[in-house]
Amino acid sequence: GYDNALVSMRATFIANGAAFKKGFVAEPFQNIQVYNLMCAILGLQPAKNDGDFSVVSQMLKKPKLLPPNPSVRTK
């Protein structure tokens, strides 16, 4: 196991792309917040969870995150 209270045991989160503000440095956050962040970027409705989107929402560009997903076509 590990002591997640130790700074040396924290994860590093680096993000890049159309959904994220350039040069933004977020305050440290728990990994549980990543799920809601990824759902927002992908335009998905997250299942009920213990995360809080307000913790990570400030790193996203506004008002529109990404264009809608194109329809998937199969032949």
Short mmCIF file of C-alpha atoms in Angstrom, two decimals:
data_model
loop_
_atom_site.label_atom_id
_atom_site.label_comp_id
_atom_site.label_asym_id
_atom_site.label_seq_id
_atom_site.Cartn_x
_atom_site.Cartn_y
_atom_site.Cartn_z
CA GLY A 1 0.00 0.00 0.00
CA TYR A 2 0.89 3.65 0.04
CA ASP A 3 -0.01 6.73 1.99
CA ASN A 4 -2.05 8.89 -0.39
CA ALA A 5 -1.55 11.85 1.93
CA LEU A 6 2.14 12.01 0.95
CA VAL A 7 2.81 14.58 -1.78
CA SER A 8 5.37 12.23 -3.35
CA MET A 9 2.62 9.65 -3.94
CA ARG A 10 0.27 11.93 -5.88
CA ALA A 11 -0.38 11.43 -9.58
CA THR A 12 0.48 13.95 -12.29
CA PHE A 13 -2.32 15.06 -14.62
CA ILE A 14 -1.33 16.62 -17.94
CA ALA A 15 -3.96 17.51 -20.54
CA ASN A 16 -3.80 18.93 -24.04
CA GLY A 17 -6.33 19.36 -26.79
CA ALA A 18 -9.27 21.33 -28.08
CA ALA A 19 -11.29 21.00 -24.86
CA PHE A 20 -8.61 22.40 -22.53
CA LYS A 21 -7.48 25.96 -21.80
CA LYS A 22 -3.91 26.59 -22.92
CA GLY A 23 -1.40 27.19 -20.13
CA PHE A 24 -3.91 26.49 -17.37
CA VAL A 25 -2.49 25.07 -14.14
CA ALA A 26 -5.10 23.38 -11.95
CA GLU A 27 -5.03 22.93 -8.22
CA PRO A 28 -4.31 19.33 -7.17
CA PHE A 29 -7.36 17.06 -7.36
CA GLN A 30 -8.19 13.44 -6.65
CA ASN A 31 -8.19 10.90 -9.49
CA ILE A 32 -11.92 10.28 -8.97
CA GLN A 33 -12.55 13.65 -10.68
CA VAL A 34 -11.14 12.42 -14.03
CA TYR A 35 -14.25 10.36 -14.83
CA ASN A 36 -16.59 13.37 -14.90
CA LEU A 37 -14.00 15.35 -16.85
CA MET A 38 -13.74 12.69 -19.56
CA CYS A 39 -17.53 12.36 -19.75
CA ALA A 40 -17.85 16.13 -20.27
CA ILE A 41 -15.24 16.13 -23.03
CA LEU A 42 -16.87 13.19 -24.80
CA GLY A 43 -20.38 14.59 -24.39
CA LEU A 44 -21.51 11.63 -22.27
CA GLN A 45 -23.88 11.66 -19.32
CA PRO A 46 -21.86 10.29 -16.38
CA ALA A 47 -23.29 7.54 -14.22
CA LYS A 48 -23.83 8.40 -10.58
CA ASN A 49 -20.44 8.68 -8.88
CA ASP A 50 -18.61 10.33 -5.99
CA GLY A 51 -16.79 12.87 -8.16
CA ASP A 52 -17.51 16.60 -8.32
CA PHE A 53 -17.28 18.12 -11.81
CA SER A 54 -16.87 21.63 -10.39
CA VAL A 55 -13.41 20.59 -9.16
CA VAL A 56 -12.10 20.12 -12.73
CA SER A 57 -14.50 22.14 -14.91
CA GLN A 58 -12.34 25.28 -14.72
CA MET A 59 -9.66 23.67 -16.90
CA LEU A 60 -12.04 23.36 -19.85
CA LYS A 61 -12.67 25.97 -22.53
CA LYS A 62 -16.16 27.44 -22.61
CA PRO A 63 -18.90 27.67 -23.75
CA LYS A 64 -18.62 24.76 -26.19
CA LEU A 65 -16.26 21.88 -25.41
CA LEU A 66 -16.22 19.86 -28.61
CA PRO A 67 -18.39 19.51 -31.69
CA PRO A 68 -21.04 16.78 -31.49
CA ASN A 69 -19.91 13.26 -32.30
CA PRO A 70 -20.46 12.33 -35.95
CA SER A 71 -22.80 9.45 -36.70
CA VAL A 72 -21.09 6.09 -37.01
CA ARG A 73 -21.76 4.44 -40.34
CA THR A 74 -21.13 0.82 -41.14
CA LYS A 75 -21.18 -0.82 -44.53
#
